[in-house]
XYZ file of C-alpha atoms in Angstrom:
752
model
C 4.470 -2.424 -11.095
C 2.147 -0.176 -12.202
C -1.221 1.261 -11.975
C -3.529 3.265 -14.334
C -3.445 6.963 -13.665
C -6.037 10.340 -14.436
C -4.738 13.394 -15.907
C -6.557 16.905 -16.394
C -9.798 14.052 -16.252
C -8.062 12.378 -18.871
C -7.186 8.487 -17.969
C -4.181 7.004 -19.305
C -3.349 3.197 -19.468
C 0.423 1.434 -18.521
C 2.176 -1.295 -20.433
C 4.829 -3.395 -18.122
C 7.050 -5.705 -19.891
C 9.439 -6.797 -16.738
C 12.757 -8.693 -17.284
C 15.214 -10.503 -15.343
C 18.963 -11.353 -15.785
C 19.548 -14.475 -16.450
C 23.191 -15.578 -16.625
C 24.290 -18.528 -18.130
C 27.745 -18.385 -17.362
C 30.760 -20.714 -16.718
C 33.426 -20.234 -12.732
C 31.184 -16.696 -12.026
C 33.322 -15.164 -8.770
C 31.582 -13.174 -7.164
C 34.302 -11.352 -5.345
C 35.452 -10.066 -8.610
C 32.210 -8.487 -9.333
C 33.955 -5.229 -9.511
C 36.595 -4.999 -11.811
C 36.589 -2.824 -14.664
C 34.232 -3.345 -17.256
C 34.233 -1.552 -21.039
C 31.207 -0.466 -22.073
C 32.472 1.917 -24.264
C 35.536 2.780 -23.280
C 34.219 3.124 -20.128
C 35.808 2.023 -17.250
C 33.421 0.392 -13.960
C 33.451 1.998 -10.024
C 34.429 0.627 -7.023
C 31.400 1.197 -4.140
C 32.856 3.010 -0.916
C 33.229 1.702 2.607
C 30.742 4.858 2.804
C 27.769 2.577 1.798
C 26.006 1.496 4.565
C 24.377 -1.631 2.522
C 27.274 -2.833 1.074
C 27.245 -6.251 0.465
C 31.269 -8.118 0.484
C 31.847 -8.453 -3.883
C 28.405 -7.763 -4.683
C 27.491 -3.641 -5.161
C 23.673 -2.972 -4.580
C 21.223 -2.975 -7.383
C 20.542 0.711 -7.193
C 20.294 3.176 -10.555
C 23.692 6.238 -9.550
C 23.738 8.382 -11.822
C 27.031 9.963 -12.899
C 28.105 12.430 -11.581
C 32.006 12.008 -13.315
C 32.693 9.094 -11.634
C 32.791 7.211 -14.481
C 35.813 7.528 -16.559
C 36.787 5.785 -20.049
C 40.339 4.010 -20.037
C 42.162 6.567 -20.079
C 41.011 9.017 -18.189
C 38.701 10.344 -19.542
C 35.052 11.349 -18.635
C 31.481 9.520 -20.149
C 28.950 11.945 -19.691
C 27.112 10.610 -21.580
C 26.142 7.573 -19.502
C 23.982 9.344 -17.657
C 22.456 7.195 -14.686
C 24.251 3.279 -14.423
C 23.541 -0.510 -12.241
C 25.397 -2.956 -11.491
C 23.283 -6.525 -10.914
C 26.005 -8.260 -10.164
C 27.159 -10.483 -13.390
C 25.937 -7.516 -15.657
C 26.055 -3.132 -15.770
C 22.832 -1.357 -16.911
C 24.030 2.260 -18.206
C 21.872 4.642 -19.543
C 22.258 6.517 -21.822
C 19.694 9.045 -23.827
C 18.740 7.685 -26.726
C 19.967 3.628 -25.408
C 20.050 1.276 -22.078
C 23.562 -1.117 -22.604
C 23.279 -3.664 -20.878
C 26.794 -5.303 -20.320
C 28.046 -8.995 -19.214
C 30.240 -10.583 -17.241
C 32.767 -13.737 -16.621
C 35.341 -15.087 -15.519
C 37.562 -17.766 -15.729
C 39.965 -19.539 -13.565
C 42.822 -21.623 -13.732
C 42.116 -25.751 -13.817
C 44.578 -26.737 -12.363
C 47.171 -25.143 -9.711
C 48.298 -25.084 -5.828
C 47.964 -22.148 -3.798
C 51.579 -21.427 -1.903
C 49.927 -19.994 0.579
C 46.793 -21.573 1.623
C 48.287 -25.290 0.285
C 44.877 -26.352 -1.336
C 43.776 -26.479 -5.680
C 43.086 -22.621 -6.898
C 39.481 -25.030 -7.702
C 38.079 -24.524 -3.841
C 35.601 -21.641 -4.029
C 37.030 -19.960 -1.250
C 41.329 -19.692 -3.233
C 39.618 -19.859 -6.766
C 41.220 -15.549 -6.510
C 44.678 -16.827 -6.463
C 44.691 -18.238 -9.790
C 44.578 -17.040 -13.228
C 42.359 -15.876 -14.491
C 40.211 -15.188 -17.630
C 37.957 -12.444 -18.214
C 34.984 -11.841 -20.900
C 32.436 -9.154 -21.631
C 29.518 -9.379 -23.878
C 27.627 -5.849 -24.499
C 24.047 -5.781 -25.432
C 22.729 -2.299 -26.998
C 18.639 -1.585 -26.533
C 18.211 0.844 -28.274
C 14.773 3.276 -28.006
C 13.791 3.281 -32.358
C 12.252 6.526 -33.883
C 12.526 7.632 -30.396
C 13.111 11.079 -28.315
C 16.804 12.013 -28.466
C 15.963 15.014 -26.534
C 15.099 13.202 -23.420
C 16.837 11.441 -20.493
C 15.711 9.401 -17.455
C 14.716 10.938 -14.034
C 15.905 9.700 -11.194
C 13.260 9.197 -7.809
C 12.450 6.799 -5.192
C 15.741 7.884 -3.656
C 17.557 4.467 -1.479
C 19.242 4.503 1.783
C 22.936 4.251 1.432
C 25.247 7.020 -0.241
C 28.743 5.906 -2.364
C 32.067 8.232 -2.691
C 34.901 7.606 -5.555
C 37.945 8.450 -5.935
C 40.017 8.211 -9.039
C 42.584 9.318 -10.792
C 40.634 11.576 -12.821
C 39.069 12.968 -9.778
C 41.442 13.271 -6.957
C 39.660 15.064 -4.575
C 36.517 12.765 -4.728
C 33.948 12.958 -5.974
C 31.574 12.714 -2.518
C 28.001 11.486 -1.411
C 25.717 10.344 -4.736
C 22.409 8.330 -4.204
C 21.286 5.387 -5.315
C 17.416 4.718 -6.498
C 15.061 2.499 -7.560
C 13.846 4.280 -10.744
C 14.139 6.477 -13.484
C 11.631 7.700 -15.984
C 12.626 8.757 -19.351
C 9.347 11.167 -20.313
C 7.996 11.432 -23.540
C 10.882 8.656 -24.868
C 8.142 8.490 -28.030
C 4.877 10.913 -28.170
C 2.985 10.791 -24.968
C 4.917 7.895 -23.635
C 7.068 7.305 -20.926
C 9.540 4.362 -20.195
C 10.402 4.237 -16.441
C 12.961 1.588 -15.190
C 12.281 0.227 -11.815
C 13.695 -2.015 -9.247
C 11.631 -3.879 -7.720
C 13.019 -6.559 -5.595
C 16.434 -7.469 -6.870
C 14.753 -7.639 -10.506
C 15.149 -4.858 -13.524
C 11.239 -4.399 -13.905
C 10.535 -2.035 -17.041
C 6.868 -0.342 -17.997
C 6.498 1.158 -20.401
C 3.602 3.979 -19.815
C 0.677 5.322 -22.778
C -0.768 8.848 -21.946
C -4.287 9.456 -24.398
C -2.312 10.090 -27.837
C 0.414 7.809 -27.052
C 0.690 4.947 -30.379
C 1.561 1.716 -29.120
C 3.206 0.859 -32.196
C 5.136 3.785 -32.188
C 7.288 2.127 -29.596
C 10.226 -0.198 -31.181
C 13.064 -1.488 -29.751
C 15.775 -2.725 -31.421
C 18.886 -4.983 -29.372
C 22.790 -4.712 -31.393
C 25.206 -7.325 -29.562
C 22.854 -9.372 -29.200
C 22.750 -12.666 -31.221
C 19.264 -14.254 -31.060
C 16.298 -13.101 -30.580
C 13.350 -15.713 -29.617
C 9.881 -16.226 -28.355
C 9.206 -18.539 -25.294
C 6.849 -20.553 -24.858
C 4.505 -18.261 -22.148
C 4.727 -15.423 -24.559
C 7.610 -14.561 -23.701
C 11.070 -13.497 -25.050
C 14.419 -14.212 -24.864
C 17.285 -12.625 -26.209
C 20.281 -14.839 -26.775
C 24.302 -13.988 -25.889
C 27.292 -15.204 -25.722
C 27.482 -15.278 -22.044
C 23.785 -14.089 -20.480
C 20.142 -14.115 -21.568
C 17.874 -11.443 -21.260
C 14.818 -12.408 -20.462
C 11.844 -10.498 -21.374
C 8.259 -12.245 -19.154
C 5.194 -11.633 -21.363
C 4.092 -8.257 -21.197
C 0.571 -8.307 -19.079
C -2.815 -5.243 -19.812
C -5.553 -4.837 -17.748
C -8.129 -3.124 -17.890
C -9.847 -4.109 -14.788
C -8.600 -7.740 -12.382
C -11.239 -9.838 -14.490
C -10.233 -8.717 -18.220
C -7.022 -9.481 -19.068
C -6.464 -7.091 -21.808
C -4.772 -9.092 -25.211
C -1.485 -8.165 -26.019
C 1.784 -9.749 -27.492
C 5.629 -8.846 -28.157
C 5.562 -8.646 -32.716
C 8.949 -9.976 -33.632
C 11.090 -7.981 -37.186
C 14.226 -8.117 -38.217
C 16.127 -8.147 -34.540
C 13.248 -5.085 -33.718
C 10.692 -5.916 -31.117
C 7.620 -3.857 -30.705
C 3.295 -4.531 -29.174
C 0.888 -5.646 -29.891
C -2.712 -5.049 -28.637
C -6.290 -5.206 -28.785
C -8.435 -2.078 -28.885
C -10.112 -0.742 -25.298
C -11.630 1.177 -23.777
C -10.324 4.162 -23.499
C -12.605 6.051 -21.362
C -11.953 3.828 -18.602
C -10.197 2.863 -16.323
C -7.356 0.796 -17.441
C -5.107 -0.982 -15.650
C -2.140 -3.362 -15.164
C 0.330 -5.620 -13.175
C -1.893 -5.042 -9.494
C 0.319 -6.458 -5.996
C -0.901 -9.116 -3.002
C 0.711 -9.701 -0.160
C 1.823 -10.989 2.902
C 3.438 -8.555 5.787
C 4.038 -10.399 8.528
C 6.183 -12.078 11.026
C 7.003 -15.036 12.855
C 3.881 -14.843 15.763
C 0.007 -12.736 15.433
C -0.930 -9.654 13.181
C -4.068 -7.539 12.669
C -4.397 -3.794 10.500
C -6.595 -1.523 12.473
C -5.493 1.604 10.216
C -5.239 2.785 6.578
C -4.611 5.346 4.735
C -2.840 6.754 1.331
C -1.551 10.182 0.246
C -1.110 12.485 -2.424
C 2.190 10.419 -3.668
C -0.175 7.418 -3.283
C 1.400 5.715 -0.938
C 0.049 3.367 1.277
C 0.676 3.266 4.950
C -1.020 1.342 7.110
C -1.067 0.267 12.014
C -1.983 -2.424 13.749
C -0.340 -4.575 16.230
C 1.733 -7.127 15.752
C 2.533 -9.448 18.635
C 5.725 -11.205 15.900
C 9.352 -10.159 17.266
C 10.500 -10.103 14.427
C 8.121 -8.362 12.471
C 10.219 -7.299 9.534
C 10.974 -3.287 10.312
C 12.752 -1.142 7.750
C 14.616 2.611 8.461
C 12.662 2.352 11.599
C 12.493 4.528 14.673
C 12.074 1.874 16.772
C 13.450 -1.828 15.352
C 12.648 -4.064 18.184
C 9.589 -5.601 19.983
C 9.404 -3.475 23.390
C 7.497 -5.916 24.832
C 3.722 -6.555 26.740
C 1.300 -7.708 24.380
C 1.221 -6.707 21.525
C 3.758 -3.730 20.265
C 1.888 -0.534 17.680
C 3.428 -0.672 14.069
C 3.555 1.656 11.308
C 4.075 0.081 7.769
C 4.737 2.841 4.232
C 5.085 0.425 0.978
C 4.536 3.481 -2.398
C 2.362 3.290 -4.813
C 3.848 -0.275 -6.190
C 4.047 -1.604 -2.867
C 7.983 -1.334 -1.945
C 8.718 -0.651 0.955
C 9.737 2.471 2.020
C 9.818 2.107 5.506
C 8.090 0.486 8.948
C 8.642 0.728 12.334
C 7.492 -0.860 15.484
C 6.370 1.604 17.807
C 5.280 1.327 21.893
C 5.939 0.819 25.536
C 6.657 -1.824 27.602
C 3.118 -2.949 28.086
C 1.765 -3.328 25.607
C 0.591 -1.105 22.236
C -2.290 -0.953 19.349
C -2.892 1.280 17.287
C -6.285 1.286 15.355
C -6.297 4.596 13.328
C -4.339 6.097 10.055
C -4.490 9.504 8.131
C -2.545 10.480 5.891
C -2.874 13.870 3.620
C -1.805 15.065 0.124
C 1.774 16.333 1.336
C 2.290 13.087 3.003
C 2.950 13.613 6.236
C 1.322 10.954 8.388
C -0.964 10.467 11.714
C -1.480 7.324 13.951
C -3.412 6.464 16.948
C -4.244 3.998 18.726
C -4.199 2.711 22.438
C -1.067 1.899 25.226
C -0.878 1.083 28.147
C 3.037 1.283 28.603
C 4.765 4.202 31.172
C 7.527 3.971 28.967
C 4.979 4.926 25.415
C 7.522 6.909 23.860
C 5.817 11.507 23.005
C 7.761 14.080 21.716
C 7.053 17.797 22.565
C 3.343 15.832 23.576
C 0.418 17.411 24.997
C -0.421 14.999 27.581
C 3.568 13.596 28.659
C 2.420 11.230 31.133
C 0.799 7.745 31.592
C -2.740 8.585 33.598
C -3.171 4.129 33.754
C -5.239 1.788 33.335
C -5.306 2.326 29.427
C -4.784 5.900 27.378
C -5.279 6.611 23.622
C -2.431 8.207 21.593
C -1.284 10.330 18.843
C 1.359 10.454 16.415
C 2.385 12.973 14.451
C 4.822 11.559 11.571
C 6.997 13.710 8.563
C 6.312 11.162 5.131
C 10.347 9.210 5.806
C 8.392 8.285 8.640
C 10.271 10.336 11.393
C 8.002 11.385 14.522
C 6.953 15.506 14.367
C 5.070 15.273 17.843
C 3.362 12.000 19.614
C 1.439 12.376 22.532
C -1.265 10.634 25.221
C -4.209 11.337 26.116
C -6.968 9.889 27.813
C -8.470 10.071 32.352
C -7.889 8.310 35.219
C -9.784 5.678 34.274
C -9.682 3.501 30.491
C -9.853 4.614 26.830
C -10.303 1.874 24.759
C -8.492 2.166 21.189
C -8.158 6.074 19.000
C -8.942 7.033 15.837
C -7.715 10.461 14.288
C -8.072 12.004 10.794
C -5.105 14.386 9.420
C -6.969 17.049 7.346
C -5.440 19.457 4.562
C -3.021 21.991 7.460
C -1.790 19.050 8.859
C -4.070 19.262 12.327
C -4.738 16.522 13.709
C -8.567 14.970 14.306
C -8.935 12.587 17.408
C -11.332 10.200 19.210
C -11.367 7.934 21.285
C -14.275 5.433 23.984
C -13.436 7.115 27.767
C -14.999 6.602 30.827
C -13.142 8.571 32.711
C -15.130 11.485 34.225
C -12.093 13.668 33.870
C -10.869 13.040 30.476
C -8.994 16.135 29.138
C -11.370 18.178 27.978
C -11.091 22.238 26.495
C -13.691 24.790 24.952
C -16.517 21.027 25.236
C -19.738 20.916 23.280
C -20.196 18.823 25.624
C -18.333 18.752 29.345
C -18.873 15.515 31.692
C -18.954 12.075 31.304
C -23.494 11.557 30.720
C -23.337 8.882 32.416
C -23.553 4.764 31.316
C -19.957 2.771 30.774
C -19.076 5.128 28.171
C -18.921 8.168 26.243
C -17.643 8.759 22.627
C -14.762 11.991 23.664
C -13.442 13.796 19.922
C -10.319 15.977 20.310
C -9.229 18.074 17.629
C -4.847 19.172 18.399
C -3.774 21.188 15.977
C -0.225 21.460 13.153
C 1.756 21.906 15.827
C 0.690 19.883 18.878
C -0.966 21.888 20.716
C -4.856 21.349 21.872
C -7.224 23.538 20.381
C -10.676 21.184 21.628
C -11.896 18.765 23.749
C -15.709 17.149 24.259
C -17.252 14.326 25.690
C -20.170 13.064 22.951
C -22.566 11.452 24.699
C -25.268 9.687 26.283
C -26.913 7.509 29.129
C -25.794 4.291 27.999
C -22.874 3.479 25.985
C -21.634 4.920 22.989
C -18.451 3.951 21.116
C -17.051 5.641 18.333
C -15.530 3.095 15.632
C -14.497 5.224 12.295
C -13.739 8.892 11.666
C -12.557 11.474 9.192
C -12.063 14.506 7.916
C -14.349 15.896 4.946
C -13.173 18.766 1.870
C -14.202 21.707 3.906
C -12.080 21.332 7.035
C -15.165 19.349 9.425
C -14.482 15.783 11.662
C -16.704 13.182 10.847
C -17.105 9.960 13.570
C -19.684 7.306 13.384
C -20.593 4.127 16.095
C -22.878 1.799 17.773
C -25.141 2.898 20.932
C -27.621 2.245 23.344
C -28.160 6.156 24.905
C -31.777 7.347 23.893
C -30.448 10.965 24.884
C -27.447 10.504 22.593
C -27.308 14.249 21.395
C -28.191 14.971 17.762
C -28.850 17.606 15.139
C -31.519 17.165 12.266
C -31.915 13.193 12.341
C -33.517 11.325 9.809
C -34.204 7.828 11.507
C -35.968 8.372 14.352
C -34.961 10.301 18.491
C -33.375 7.584 19.758
C -32.277 3.518 19.497
C -33.956 0.365 19.693
C -31.876 -1.436 21.278
C -28.741 -0.827 19.867
C -27.841 2.089 16.427
C -25.319 3.762 14.873
C -24.720 7.049 15.573
C -23.405 8.731 12.511
C -22.178 12.844 12.989
C -20.062 16.292 11.829
C -18.849 18.539 13.974
C -16.699 21.829 12.140
C -13.339 22.019 13.279
C -13.900 24.549 15.926
C -15.885 21.958 17.768
C -19.057 22.715 17.216
C -22.093 20.191 15.929
C -23.288 20.550 12.775
C -25.722 16.927 12.337
C -25.888 13.897 15.076
C -28.473 10.844 13.532
C -29.493 7.420 13.843
C -28.526 5.117 11.608
C -30.012 0.593 12.766
C -33.622 -0.807 13.205
C -35.359 -3.629 15.454
C -32.007 -5.426 15.382
C -28.685 -4.489 16.713
C -25.855 -2.298 14.530
C -22.371 -3.077 15.703
C -18.939 -1.617 14.811
C -18.858 0.935 11.280
C -16.327 2.841 9.342
C -17.062 6.082 7.960
C -15.989 6.880 4.798
C -16.197 10.891 3.086
C -16.431 11.567 -0.045
C -16.857 14.302 -3.212
C -18.892 17.391 -1.738
C -18.351 15.877 1.735
C -20.312 13.287 0.374
C -20.366 10.847 4.308
C -20.966 6.439 4.028
C -20.839 4.446 6.712
C -20.203 0.593 6.705
C -20.958 -1.973 9.392
C -22.761 -4.833 10.676
C -25.994 -5.169 11.509
C -29.401 -8.142 12.657
C -31.666 -6.041 11.318
C -35.331 -6.643 8.854
C -36.043 -3.162 8.890
C -32.889 -0.954 7.948
C -34.648 1.933 6.241
C -33.556 1.828 2.990
C -32.493 4.166 0.160
C -30.913 2.541 -4.119
C -30.546 -0.257 -2.726
C -28.301 -3.049 -3.289
C -30.135 -5.245 -1.650
C -33.500 -4.565 0.162
C -34.136 -6.698 3.291
C -31.831 -8.456 4.947
C -30.631 -12.162 3.590
C -28.326 -14.407 6.176
C -27.110 -14.471 9.850
C -26.035 -10.949 9.878
C -25.591 -8.791 7.050
C -23.450 -5.642 6.129
C -25.015 -3.104 5.969
C -24.225 0.787 3.785
C -25.938 3.916 4.618
C -25.036 7.504 2.156
C -25.324 11.219 3.064
C -25.694 14.655 1.881
C -23.345 17.152 3.180
C -26.266 18.651 5.518
C -27.475 15.211 6.583
C -29.676 14.006 3.682
C -29.946 10.148 3.447
C -29.127 9.430 -0.081
C -28.488 6.220 0.324
C -29.182 2.623 2.133
C -28.735 -1.207 1.403
C -27.912 -4.103 2.967
C -25.768 -6.000 1.429
C -24.548 -10.538 1.931
C -25.993 -13.957 1.013
C -28.110 -16.140 3.670
C -24.426 -16.159 6.053
C -22.532 -13.839 8.161
C -21.937 -10.702 6.674
C -20.055 -7.706 8.241
C -18.945 -4.747 6.800
C -15.085 -3.320 7.881
C -14.562 -0.989 6.051
C -15.414 1.861 3.486
C -13.810 4.774 1.058
C -15.299 6.811 -2.228
C -13.283 6.465 -5.421
C -11.979 10.290 -6.806
C -15.536 10.068 -9.266
C -17.564 9.323 -6.192
C -17.939 5.474 -6.440
C -17.772 3.277 -2.828
C -15.921 0.180 -2.805
C -16.540 -1.624 0.567
C -14.599 -4.492 1.578
C -15.076 -7.071 4.143
C -15.361 -11.286 6.132
C -18.064 -12.869 4.129
C -19.187 -16.594 5.329
C -22.158 -16.439 2.200
C -21.205 -18.256 -0.978
C -23.090 -16.599 -1.734
C -22.452 -13.350 -1.426
C -23.471 -10.772 -4.858
C -20.118 -10.673 -7.095
C -20.053 -9.181 -10.350
C -17.058 -9.723 -12.520
C -15.260 -11.391 -9.541
C -12.196 -11.940 -9.260
C -12.048 -14.607 -7.163
C -15.592 -16.355 -7.512
C -16.272 -19.152 -5.136
C -15.570 -18.906 -1.006
C -12.155 -21.039 -1.006
C -12.056 -20.975 2.614
C -15.095 -20.054 5.315
C -14.337 -16.688 6.149
C -13.634 -14.947 3.296
C -12.638 -11.805 2.677
C -15.307 -8.985 0.423
C -14.620 -6.574 -1.702
C -17.550 -4.698 -3.889
C -17.045 -1.386 -5.001
C -20.990 0.308 -6.466
C -22.383 4.568 -7.020
C -24.804 5.750 -4.583
C -27.654 5.020 -6.868
C -26.932 1.086 -5.881
C -25.684 0.122 -9.186
C -22.875 -2.210 -8.941
C -19.663 -2.017 -11.271
C -17.743 -5.311 -9.408
C -18.054 -7.350 -6.586
C -15.558 -10.231 -5.177
C -13.711 -12.533 -3.445
C -10.460 -13.230 -2.024
C -8.878 -15.215 0.285
C -7.530 -18.933 0.026
C -8.327 -21.839 2.174
C -8.299 -20.523 6.038
C -9.523 -17.408 7.573
C -9.391 -13.478 5.422
C -11.311 -10.974 6.296
C -10.254 -7.230 4.628
C -10.751 -5.215 7.690
C -9.898 -1.265 5.234
C -9.832 0.010 2.276
C -9.271 3.071 0.736
C -8.936 4.263 -2.950
C -5.744 6.666 -4.823
C -5.571 9.741 -6.536
C -6.247 7.087 -9.383
C -8.801 4.913 -8.557
C -6.643 1.999 -6.843
C -8.770 -0.042 -4.575
C -6.208 -0.687 -1.906
C -7.443 -3.356 1.062
C -5.712 -4.734 4.008
C -6.631 -6.426 5.993
C -5.244 -10.620 7.889
C -5.062 -14.058 6.855
C -4.497 -17.796 8.435
C -3.979 -18.942 5.226
C -0.880 -20.356 3.046
C -2.724 -19.634 -0.044
C -3.757 -16.450 -1.201
C -3.705 -15.967 -4.517
C -0.570 -13.351 -4.461
C 0.955 -10.906 -7.009
C 4.679 -8.938 -6.720
C 4.588 -9.496 -3.345
C 7.474 -8.172 -1.099
C 6.504 -10.700 1.420
C 5.594 -14.501 -0.948
C 4.853 -16.617 2.202
C 2.024 -16.238 5.783
C 4.889 -16.168 7.898
C 2.976 -16.807 11.289
C -0.131 -17.574 12.607
C -1.912 -14.246 11.126
C -0.425 -12.142 9.180
C -1.523 -8.798 7.416
C -3.039 -9.286 3.526
C -2.931 -6.109 1.438
C -4.226 -5.762 -1.561
C -3.167 -3.483 -4.849
C -6.661 -3.660 -7.350
C -8.455 -1.453 -10.135
C -11.625 -2.060 -11.605
C -14.309 -1.263 -13.740
C -17.817 -3.153 -14.237
C -21.570 -3.173 -14.377
C -24.813 -3.657 -12.632
C -25.856 -6.934 -10.188
C -28.654 -8.649 -9.407
C -28.684 -9.881 -5.968
C -29.613 -13.106 -4.363
C -33.565 -13.889 -2.719
C -34.035 -14.000 0.011
C -33.572 -18.424 1.767
C -36.394 -19.405 3.081
C -35.728 -20.633 7.108
C -32.309 -19.433 7.541
C -30.850 -21.102 11.556
C -27.349 -20.760 13.235
C -25.697 -18.462 15.623
C -23.382 -15.044 15.490
C -20.320 -15.164 13.878
C -17.125 -15.736 16.545
C -15.202 -14.009 15.224
C -16.966 -10.201 14.110
C -15.937 -7.440 16.429
C -16.804 -7.810 19.658
C -20.565 -5.954 20.795
C -21.358 -3.582 23.324
C -22.340 -4.535 26.964
C-alpha cells in the first residue's frame, strides 16, 4: 500500500511491487521453525517468552533489528546483517546491498513407533520425536548498481519486545523491538525502497522521487533456479525449496487511469518498464478500501487525518465483538451503543482501536487531529460512569451530556470530561488547534448549560440552542457560550482555520439568530443553514445564513488554505444563491449543496449537486491545493460523474465522491458501493492529496482493495476508502421534468 506524496511543492510517484512467499515443501513442521539455519554462517535465534504475542512454534512476522544477538556458527557477531524477519517457512536477512531469503524444510522419518506414546512417528502430534532431515536454500536479492552507502531505516514499531541470552551475549540483549516497515532511503538516486508487513504478507515498493529513473532499478536473484513470468503479469522466482511470487506491478495516475507497467527480465535480473505519465500531476499507487466492524451495527460520524497521514475515525457500535487492538477499553460497556475510536496508518494498517463509554450508551460524532498527531473526540453520553480524567465537569448532569476526550497519538487519554446541563445535549463536535486547545460544540435545551466569558449568556428559547466552548490544551475551560435565537438552532459541523478561529454550521429556524455581515438575508425562510466564524477568544467575527425557499438540513463544514470555508448539506430549495456553480438549478428530489466563503465571509461559490432522485451532501474537505472534495449518498442513477471509478449505481442508495475547484470545475466524480445501502459520511484529505472517505454499508460486495477486514461482519459495517485522483470538466445532467416522489427516509433527522 502506498501513496503519492509531495516534497517542496514537487510530486513524486510510487511503483509498488508486492510479493508473498509460497512454499513448495514437504513435511514442514512449525514446531521446528526456530532451529538454527545458516545464512552466510549465521545462526538464527529464538524469541523469549517476553514477547506477549508469541505463538507456539511460530514467531511473529516483523522486522527485528540485529543488536548483536545474531552470530555465526562459531559464535561471532554478524554486524553486516542489520535486520531480519521470520516468515515461518522462510527467513529474511537485510543487509546494505541485498536481502537474503532462506527457505527451510524438515523431513521426518517415514516409519517407527514412539516409545512415549505408542503411536506412529508420522502422526502429526509425535512427528517431532522422530529422525529428521533439515534442508536449507538461500536466495539473495541484490540491488544491482544500488547505493552501498544506504541502510534500512525502521518504522512502525510493533507491540512487544524480545530478550536474547546466548553464549556470546550472556548478560543478555534485551527489549529488542520489532517493526512493520523498513525503508532503504536513496537506494538508487532519488529512489527509495520500502518493505512493509501488511496482514502477514511482505510487500515492497519503490518510491521514485523527482529526478529518479525507473530504468535504474535492477534486482538480481542469486541462488534462484529459474525466473519466469506468470499469466497475470507477475513473476515467479523458483528455488529447490520454495517460490517467491512477485505480483504484477500496479501503477496509477488516478483511480480511473492505470499507468501501464511491467517487469523486464534480462539474464536473471529484474527491472521495470513504465509508460509516460504527467509528472506534474498526482500519481498514486495501491489505494485501499476495507470493511471495519463487528457482528451487529456500526455507524461512523467523525474522521480526521493527522500530520503523518494517519487516519482516525469515531462513531457508535452495537457490536460486543467490535475489533479492538491495544485498547484503553477492551470490552463493550453497555447501553444501546458504545463509542469507538480507531486509528489506521496511511497504508490502512490498524494502529489501535478501542471502545469508549459507560453502561448506558454513547456515540462519538466529532473527531479532530492536529499536525502533531494529538486527537480530540466528542459526542454524547447517557452514562453516569462515563470514563473521565482531569475533567472540567466530573459528574453527569442527566438526560444526555456532551463529552470531549483528548488523546495522545498512541491512544492514551490525556483528559476526558462531561460538558452539559440539566436537560438534554445532543451530539458533540470538536476541533483541535495546532497548540492542542480544543473547541467543542453541541446542541442543548439546558438553561443551565455551563457558560464562561460568553458571547451569549442565556438560552434564547425555542427548543435547542447551539453551544460552543473552548478548552485549553490541559483541559481547563476558557470560554463557553450559547449561540441561537428564539426557535430551533442546531450545530452539525465544526472546524478550525489556520489562524485559530473556530467555524461551525447547522440548520436554524430562528429569525433572530445573531448574524454579523450576512450576505444572504437577515432571517431564514423556514429553515436555512447558519454559518459562523468565532475568534479563539469567543467573539463573533461573521455569521451568515444560506438557504432558499425550501428547507436545508444537516450540514458539515471545512476550512482550507487562506481560511476559506466550505459547507455541504441537503436542500429542498429551488432558488438557492448560486455562483460559480457546478449545477445552477435543482435537479432532483432533494439535492446536495455546496457553499464556499472567503475568510471575511464573502460568498465565493454556491451550487447544487445531484441527479433526478435524492442526494445528500454529508462530508466536505479541502485538499492542499485548495480544491474541494464532497461526499454523500445518492439514489440518482444520473448523478453527475466524470472519469468514475464506479460508473453505475450498484444498489440504491450508493455513496458518491466528487472533487472540484471553487470556480465550479469538476476534476472527477464517482459512485462507490455495493448492492445494498451505502453512505459516505465523512471525508478528509491528507497532506499528499490522498482522499480518505468513511461511511457505512449494508453491502456484502463493496469493492475492496488491500482490506484489513475483507467481509461485512454484521448488518451494517464501517466502510473506509483511501483514494487518489486528478481530473477534467463536468457537464451536469439536464433538470428532469414532472418529478414525483417523497423525501428519502434514510437521511439525517429533520428539525422538529
